[in-house]
Short mmCIF file of C-alpha atoms in Angstrom, two decimals:
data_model
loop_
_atom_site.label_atom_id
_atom_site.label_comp_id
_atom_site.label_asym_id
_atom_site.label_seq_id
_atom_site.Cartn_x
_atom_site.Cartn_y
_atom_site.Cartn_z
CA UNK Z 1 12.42 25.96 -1.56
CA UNK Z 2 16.04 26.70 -3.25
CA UNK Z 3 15.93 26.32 -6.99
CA UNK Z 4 16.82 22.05 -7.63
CA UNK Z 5 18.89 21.23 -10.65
CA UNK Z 6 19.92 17.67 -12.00
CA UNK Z 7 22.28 17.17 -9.70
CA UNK Z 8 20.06 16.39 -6.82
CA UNK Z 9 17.84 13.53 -8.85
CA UNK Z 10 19.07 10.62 -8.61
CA UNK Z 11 18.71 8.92 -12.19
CA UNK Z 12 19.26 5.10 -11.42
CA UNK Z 13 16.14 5.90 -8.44
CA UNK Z 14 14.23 7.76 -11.44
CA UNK Z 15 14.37 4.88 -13.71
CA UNK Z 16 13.47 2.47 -11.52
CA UNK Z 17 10.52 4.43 -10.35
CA UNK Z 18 9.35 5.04 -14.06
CA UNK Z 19 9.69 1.02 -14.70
CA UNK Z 20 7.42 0.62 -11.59
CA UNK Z 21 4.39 2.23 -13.59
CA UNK Z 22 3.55 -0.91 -15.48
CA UNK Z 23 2.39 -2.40 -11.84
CA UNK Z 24 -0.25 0.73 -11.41
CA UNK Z 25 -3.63 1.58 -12.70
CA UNK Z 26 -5.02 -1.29 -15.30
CA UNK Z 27 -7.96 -2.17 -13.42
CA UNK Z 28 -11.15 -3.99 -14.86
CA UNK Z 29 -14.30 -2.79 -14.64
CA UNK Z 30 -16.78 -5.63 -13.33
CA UNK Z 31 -20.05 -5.31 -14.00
CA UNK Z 32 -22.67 -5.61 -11.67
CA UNK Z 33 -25.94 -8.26 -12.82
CA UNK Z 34 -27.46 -9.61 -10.24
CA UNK Z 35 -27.00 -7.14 -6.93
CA UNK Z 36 -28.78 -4.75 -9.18
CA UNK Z 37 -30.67 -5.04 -12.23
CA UNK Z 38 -32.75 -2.88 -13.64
CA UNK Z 39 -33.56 -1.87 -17.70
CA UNK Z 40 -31.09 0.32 -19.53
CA UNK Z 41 -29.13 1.27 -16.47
CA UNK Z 42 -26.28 -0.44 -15.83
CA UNK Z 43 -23.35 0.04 -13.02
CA UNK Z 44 -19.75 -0.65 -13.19
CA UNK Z 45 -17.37 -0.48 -10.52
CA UNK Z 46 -13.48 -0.29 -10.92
CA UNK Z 47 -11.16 -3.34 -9.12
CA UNK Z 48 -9.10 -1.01 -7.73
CA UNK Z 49 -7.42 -3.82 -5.57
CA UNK Z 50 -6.19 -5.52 -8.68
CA UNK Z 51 -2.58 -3.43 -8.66
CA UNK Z 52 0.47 -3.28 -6.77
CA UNK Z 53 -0.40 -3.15 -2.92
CA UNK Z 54 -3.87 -4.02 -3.50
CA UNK Z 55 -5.81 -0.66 -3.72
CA UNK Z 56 -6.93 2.54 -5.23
CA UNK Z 57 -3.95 3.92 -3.11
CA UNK Z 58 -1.74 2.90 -5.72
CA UNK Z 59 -2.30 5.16 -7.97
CA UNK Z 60 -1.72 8.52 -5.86
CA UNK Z 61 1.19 6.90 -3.61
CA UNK Z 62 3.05 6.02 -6.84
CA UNK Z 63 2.54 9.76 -8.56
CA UNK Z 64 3.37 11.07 -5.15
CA UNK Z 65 6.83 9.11 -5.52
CA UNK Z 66 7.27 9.50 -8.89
CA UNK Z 67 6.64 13.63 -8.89
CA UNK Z 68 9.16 14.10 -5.86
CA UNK Z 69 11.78 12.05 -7.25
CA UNK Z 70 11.78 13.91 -10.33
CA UNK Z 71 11.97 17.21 -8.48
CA UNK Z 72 14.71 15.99 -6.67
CA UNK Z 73 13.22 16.44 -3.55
CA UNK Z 74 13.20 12.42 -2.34
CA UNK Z 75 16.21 10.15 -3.07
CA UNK Z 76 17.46 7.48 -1.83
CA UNK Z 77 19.17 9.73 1.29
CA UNK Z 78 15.75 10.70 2.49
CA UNK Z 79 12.79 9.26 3.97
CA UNK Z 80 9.25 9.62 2.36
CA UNK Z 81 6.96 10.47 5.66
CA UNK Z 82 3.46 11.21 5.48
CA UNK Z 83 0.12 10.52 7.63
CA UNK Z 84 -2.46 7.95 6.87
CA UNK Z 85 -5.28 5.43 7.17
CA UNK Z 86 -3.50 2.69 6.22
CA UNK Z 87 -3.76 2.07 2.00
CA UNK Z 88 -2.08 5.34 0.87
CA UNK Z 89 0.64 4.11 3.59
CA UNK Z 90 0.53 0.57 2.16
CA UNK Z 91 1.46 2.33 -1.27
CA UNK Z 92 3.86 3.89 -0.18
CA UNK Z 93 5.31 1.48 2.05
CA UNK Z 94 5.11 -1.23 -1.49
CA UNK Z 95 6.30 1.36 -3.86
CA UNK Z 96 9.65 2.05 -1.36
CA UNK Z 97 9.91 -1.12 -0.45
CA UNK Z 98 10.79 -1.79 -4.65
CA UNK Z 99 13.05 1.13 -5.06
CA UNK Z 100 14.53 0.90 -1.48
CA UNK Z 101 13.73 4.18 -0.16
CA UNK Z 102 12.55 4.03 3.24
CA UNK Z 103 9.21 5.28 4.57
CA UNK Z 104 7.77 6.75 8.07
CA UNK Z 105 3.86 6.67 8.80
CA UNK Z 106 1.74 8.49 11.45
CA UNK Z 107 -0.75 5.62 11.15
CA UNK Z 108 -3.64 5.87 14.23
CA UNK Z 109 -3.66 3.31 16.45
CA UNK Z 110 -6.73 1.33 15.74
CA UNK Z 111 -5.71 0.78 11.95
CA UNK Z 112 -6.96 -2.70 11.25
CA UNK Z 113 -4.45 -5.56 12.53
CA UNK Z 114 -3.85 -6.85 8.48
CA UNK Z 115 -3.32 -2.97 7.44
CA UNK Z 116 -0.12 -2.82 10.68
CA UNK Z 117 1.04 -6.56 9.28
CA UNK Z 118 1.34 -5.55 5.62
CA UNK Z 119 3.14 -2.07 6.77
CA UNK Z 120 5.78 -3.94 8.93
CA UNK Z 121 6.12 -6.81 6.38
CA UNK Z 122 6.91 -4.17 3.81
CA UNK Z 123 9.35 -1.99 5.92
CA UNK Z 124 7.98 0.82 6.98
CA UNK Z 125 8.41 2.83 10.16
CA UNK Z 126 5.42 3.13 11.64
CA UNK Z 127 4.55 5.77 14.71
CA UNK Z 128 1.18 5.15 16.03
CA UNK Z 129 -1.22 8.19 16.78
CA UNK Z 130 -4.49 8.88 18.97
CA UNK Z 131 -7.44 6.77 17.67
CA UNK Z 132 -9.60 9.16 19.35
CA UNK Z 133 -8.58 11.75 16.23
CA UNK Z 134 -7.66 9.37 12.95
CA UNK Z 135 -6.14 10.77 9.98
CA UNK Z 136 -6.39 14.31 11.56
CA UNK Z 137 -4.29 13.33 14.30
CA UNK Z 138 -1.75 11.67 12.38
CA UNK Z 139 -1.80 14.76 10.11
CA UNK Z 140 -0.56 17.15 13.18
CA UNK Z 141 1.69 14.51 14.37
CA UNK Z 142 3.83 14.00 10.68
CA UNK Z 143 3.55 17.69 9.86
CA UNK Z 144 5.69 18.33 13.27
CA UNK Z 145 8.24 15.58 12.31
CA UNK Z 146 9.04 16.79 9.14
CA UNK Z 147 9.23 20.75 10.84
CA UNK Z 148 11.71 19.11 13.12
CA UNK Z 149 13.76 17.24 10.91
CA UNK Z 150 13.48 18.90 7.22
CA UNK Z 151 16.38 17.43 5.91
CA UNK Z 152 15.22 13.61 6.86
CA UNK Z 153 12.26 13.57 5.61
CA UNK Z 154 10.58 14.32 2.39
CA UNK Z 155 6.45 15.40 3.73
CA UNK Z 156 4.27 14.04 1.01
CA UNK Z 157 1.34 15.30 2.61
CA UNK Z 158 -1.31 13.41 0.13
CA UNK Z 159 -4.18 15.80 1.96
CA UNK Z 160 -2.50 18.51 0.04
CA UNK Z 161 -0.37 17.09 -2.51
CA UNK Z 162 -1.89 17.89 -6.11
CA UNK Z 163 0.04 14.69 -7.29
CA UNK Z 164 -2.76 12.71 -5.39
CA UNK Z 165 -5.35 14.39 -7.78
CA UNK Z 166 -3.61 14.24 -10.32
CA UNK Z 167 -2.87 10.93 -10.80
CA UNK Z 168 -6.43 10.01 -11.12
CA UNK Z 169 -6.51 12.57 -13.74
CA UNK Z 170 -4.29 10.94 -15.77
CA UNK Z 171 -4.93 7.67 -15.31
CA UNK Z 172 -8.40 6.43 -13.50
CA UNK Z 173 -10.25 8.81 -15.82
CA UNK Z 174 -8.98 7.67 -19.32
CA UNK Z 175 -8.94 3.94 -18.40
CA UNK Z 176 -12.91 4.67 -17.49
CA UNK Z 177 -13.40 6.47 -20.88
CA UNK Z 178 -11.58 4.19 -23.20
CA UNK Z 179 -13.30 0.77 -21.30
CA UNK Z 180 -16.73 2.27 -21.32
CA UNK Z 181 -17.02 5.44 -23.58
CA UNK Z 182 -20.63 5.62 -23.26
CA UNK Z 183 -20.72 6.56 -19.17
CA UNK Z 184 -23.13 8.91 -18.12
CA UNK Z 185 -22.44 9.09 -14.44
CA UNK Z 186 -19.36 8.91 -11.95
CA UNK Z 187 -19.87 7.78 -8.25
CA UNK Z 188 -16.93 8.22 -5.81
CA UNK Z 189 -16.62 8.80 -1.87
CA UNK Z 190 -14.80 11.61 -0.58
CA UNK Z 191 -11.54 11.05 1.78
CA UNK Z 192 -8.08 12.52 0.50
CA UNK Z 193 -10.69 13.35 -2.33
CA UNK Z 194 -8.28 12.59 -4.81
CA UNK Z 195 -9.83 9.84 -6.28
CA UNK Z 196 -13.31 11.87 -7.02
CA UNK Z 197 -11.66 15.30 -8.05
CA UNK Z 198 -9.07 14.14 -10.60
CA UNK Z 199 -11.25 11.74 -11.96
CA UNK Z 200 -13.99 13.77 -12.17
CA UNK Z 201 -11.99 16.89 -13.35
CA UNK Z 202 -11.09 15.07 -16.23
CA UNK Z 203 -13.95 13.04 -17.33
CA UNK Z 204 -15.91 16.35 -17.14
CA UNK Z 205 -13.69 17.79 -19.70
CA UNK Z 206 -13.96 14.85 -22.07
CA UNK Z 207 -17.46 14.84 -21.73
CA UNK Z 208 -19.27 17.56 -19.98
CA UNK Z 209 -22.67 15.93 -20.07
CA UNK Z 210 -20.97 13.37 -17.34
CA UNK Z 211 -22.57 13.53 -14.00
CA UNK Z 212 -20.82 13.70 -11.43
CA UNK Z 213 -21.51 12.45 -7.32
CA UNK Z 214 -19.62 12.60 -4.12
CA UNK Z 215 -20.20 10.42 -0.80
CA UNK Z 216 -19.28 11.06 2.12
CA UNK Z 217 -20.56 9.18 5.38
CA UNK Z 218 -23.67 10.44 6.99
CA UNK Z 219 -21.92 11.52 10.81
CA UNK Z 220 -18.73 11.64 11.80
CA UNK Z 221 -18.44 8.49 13.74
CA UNK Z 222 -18.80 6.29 10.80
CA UNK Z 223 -16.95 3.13 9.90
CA UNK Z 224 -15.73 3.73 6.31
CA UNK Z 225 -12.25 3.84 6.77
CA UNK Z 226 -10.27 6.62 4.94
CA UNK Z 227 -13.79 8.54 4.44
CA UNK Z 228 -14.31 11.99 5.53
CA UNK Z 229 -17.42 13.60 6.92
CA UNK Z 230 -16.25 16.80 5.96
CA UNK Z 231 -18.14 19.20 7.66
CA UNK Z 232 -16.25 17.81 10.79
CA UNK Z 233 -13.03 16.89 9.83
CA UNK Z 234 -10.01 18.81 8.62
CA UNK Z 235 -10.90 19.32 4.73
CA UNK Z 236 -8.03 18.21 2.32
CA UNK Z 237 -6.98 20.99 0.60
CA UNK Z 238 -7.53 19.42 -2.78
CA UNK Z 239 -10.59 18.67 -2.04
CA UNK Z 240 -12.68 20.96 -4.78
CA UNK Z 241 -16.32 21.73 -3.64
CA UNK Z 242 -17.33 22.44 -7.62
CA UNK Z 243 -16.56 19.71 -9.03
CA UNK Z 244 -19.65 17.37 -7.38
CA UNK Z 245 -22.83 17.96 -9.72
CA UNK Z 246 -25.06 15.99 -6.24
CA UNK Z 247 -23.28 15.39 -3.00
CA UNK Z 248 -24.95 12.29 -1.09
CA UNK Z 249 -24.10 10.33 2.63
CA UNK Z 250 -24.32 6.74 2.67
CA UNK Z 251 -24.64 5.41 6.39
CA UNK Z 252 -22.21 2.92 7.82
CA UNK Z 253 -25.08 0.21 8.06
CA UNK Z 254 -26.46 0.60 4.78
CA UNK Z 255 -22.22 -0.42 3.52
CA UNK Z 256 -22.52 -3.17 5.76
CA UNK Z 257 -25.83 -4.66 4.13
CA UNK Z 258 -24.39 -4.12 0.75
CA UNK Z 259 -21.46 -6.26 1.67
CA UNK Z 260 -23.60 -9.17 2.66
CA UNK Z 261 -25.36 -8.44 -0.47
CA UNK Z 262 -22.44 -7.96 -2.67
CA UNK Z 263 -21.23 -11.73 -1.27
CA UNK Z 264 -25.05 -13.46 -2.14
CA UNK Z 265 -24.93 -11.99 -4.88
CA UNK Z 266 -22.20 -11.05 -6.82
CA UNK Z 267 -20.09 -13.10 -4.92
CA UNK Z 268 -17.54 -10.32 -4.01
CA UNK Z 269 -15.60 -9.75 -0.97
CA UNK Z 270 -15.97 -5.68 -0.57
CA UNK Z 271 -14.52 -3.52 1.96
CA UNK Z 272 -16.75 -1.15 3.75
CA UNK Z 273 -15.80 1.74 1.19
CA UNK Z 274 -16.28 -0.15 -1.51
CA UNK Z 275 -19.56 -1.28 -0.74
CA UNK Z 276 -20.32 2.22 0.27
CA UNK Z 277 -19.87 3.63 -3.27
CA UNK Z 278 -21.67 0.90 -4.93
CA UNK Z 279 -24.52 1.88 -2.21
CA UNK Z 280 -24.27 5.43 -3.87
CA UNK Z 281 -24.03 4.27 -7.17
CA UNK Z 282 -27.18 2.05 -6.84
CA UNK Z 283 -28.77 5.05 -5.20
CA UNK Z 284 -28.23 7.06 -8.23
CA UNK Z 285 -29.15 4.38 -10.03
CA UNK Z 286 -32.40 3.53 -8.72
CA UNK Z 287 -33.30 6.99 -10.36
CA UNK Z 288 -32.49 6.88 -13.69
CA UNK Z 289 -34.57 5.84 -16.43
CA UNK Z 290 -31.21 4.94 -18.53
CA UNK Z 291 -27.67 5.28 -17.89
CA UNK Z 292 -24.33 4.16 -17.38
CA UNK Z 293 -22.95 4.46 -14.60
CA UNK Z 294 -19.10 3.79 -13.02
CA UNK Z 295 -17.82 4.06 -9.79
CA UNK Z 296 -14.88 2.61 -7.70
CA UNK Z 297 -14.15 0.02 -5.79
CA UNK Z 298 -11.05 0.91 -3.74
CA UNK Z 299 -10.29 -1.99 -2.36
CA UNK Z 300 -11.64 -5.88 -1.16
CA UNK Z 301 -12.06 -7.18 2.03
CA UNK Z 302 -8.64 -8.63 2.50
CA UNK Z 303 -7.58 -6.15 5.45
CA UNK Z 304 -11.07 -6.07 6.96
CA UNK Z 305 -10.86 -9.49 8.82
CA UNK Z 306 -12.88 -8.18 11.98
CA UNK Z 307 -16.05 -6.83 9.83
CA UNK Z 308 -16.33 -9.59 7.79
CA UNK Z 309 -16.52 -11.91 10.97
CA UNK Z 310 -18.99 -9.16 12.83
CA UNK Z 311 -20.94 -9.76 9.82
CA UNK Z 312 -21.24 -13.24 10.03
CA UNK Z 313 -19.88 -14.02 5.96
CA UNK Z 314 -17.01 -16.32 6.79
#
């Protein structure tokens, strides 16, 4: 890549992107009571949907932006492409629909109908990919775009963009830290893996006494979308095998039963990978004989219409 100096950033774009930070990250913890409850071990699960375009996507399609407008490498001239399950394009889609850069996304085809409604209500381009081979498929199809056409497209490529880790680093970590400084464990499910390497990465180094758990689903034909079952799928290439002190699978059915639950009881709406990490979380829970424990939820149930009705909640 030739050398870029200041002449290819575009300042106005750079400020407004910088301005857009107040909208990202933030997020409460809630704490679960009555879903689980057991003495001295408590579990704590970020809102991640509580932040611009409604989920833990936020965080790693802003930093993506963010880092390659401050390279120079996206302005206003360019399109941002990348590949996706539908909330990292949502992200994107929200954070360049705010600074008026356009955005192109290899999305598969059987993305949930609220995910394709949001994309095209914000904007986006959206070229539709084999079903039959998800986020790997969409990979192969927006890595030959941006061969073709280099000089339309910026490639984020959040599989192996360190920005995606990075921004977890930076921000999901600390915000965990300074709202509950006496955590003992983290619980995350792998997809991009961003969200469970930077995060863990970090709050390892502030604390190394943190343990530390991955998820990932328990076959490959599972329904927790923008998981990977990565002994079968292409593995991201920030995903980080050392960072995970246990690695556990959480079945598809056992996230559906903890959204029913999660709605008797705590009277929350979860998405399937949502409800799969508090699944893991309660199954690391269920151990302990004290502890604190955090994990994420990365988004609600608003863009999951069809499971919540196979379900029978609403």
């Amino acid at each position: 890549m030739p050398f870029l100096t200041s002449e290819h950033i575009d300042e106005r774009l750079l400020d407004s992107v910088r301005q857009l930070s107040s909208k990202i990250g933030h997020t409460p913890l809630y704490r679960i009571t009555k879903l689980f409850a057991k003495p001295h071990v408590t579990i704590y699960a970020k809102q991640e949907w509580k932040q611009l375009s409604g989920s833990v996507k936020a965080r790693a399609g802003y930093n993506i932006f963010k880092a390659a407008i401050e390279k120079g490498q996206l302005t206003r001239a360019k399109t941002l492409l990348d590949a996706t399950s539908g909330n990292t394009g949502i992200a994107y889609a929200a954070v360049g629909n705010n600074l008026n850069v356009p955005v192109t996304l290899c999305l598969p085809e059987n993305a949930s109908k609220e995910r394709k409604e949001i994309l095209q209500s914000l904007g986006a381009r959206i070229i539709y990919t084999s079903k039959f081979e998800g986020t790997d498929g969409a990979q192969a199809v927006a890595k030959e775009l941006a061969l073709a056409h280099p000089d339309k497209y910026f490639y984020a490529d959040q599989y192996k963009n360190d920005n995606n880790w990075k921004a977890h680093y930076y921000t999901t970590a600390l915000e965990i830290i300074n709202d509950l400084p006496g955590i003992t464990h983290f619980v995350a499910g792998l997809g991009t893996s961003g969200t469970f390497v930077g995060t863990g990465r970090r709050l390892r180094e502030l604390n190394p006494a943190i343990h530390l758990t991955s998820l990932q689903p328990d076959n490959p034909m599972h329904g927790m979308e923008g998981w990977k079952h990565m002994e079968t799928a292409v593995v991201p290439t920030i995903y980080d095998t050392t960072v995970a002190d246990e690695n556990n699978e959480v079945s598809t059915e056992e996230a559906y039963e903890i959204i029913k639950a999660a709605w008797k009881h705590e009277n929350l709406l979860l998405s399937p990978s949502a409800a799969a990490n508090l699944a893991g979380a309660i199954r690391v829970a269920e151990k302990l004989e004290a502890g604190n424990i955090v994990t994420v939820f990365p988004d609600n149930a608003d863009k999951y219409s069809e499971v919540i009705k196979k379900l029978g909640i609403q």
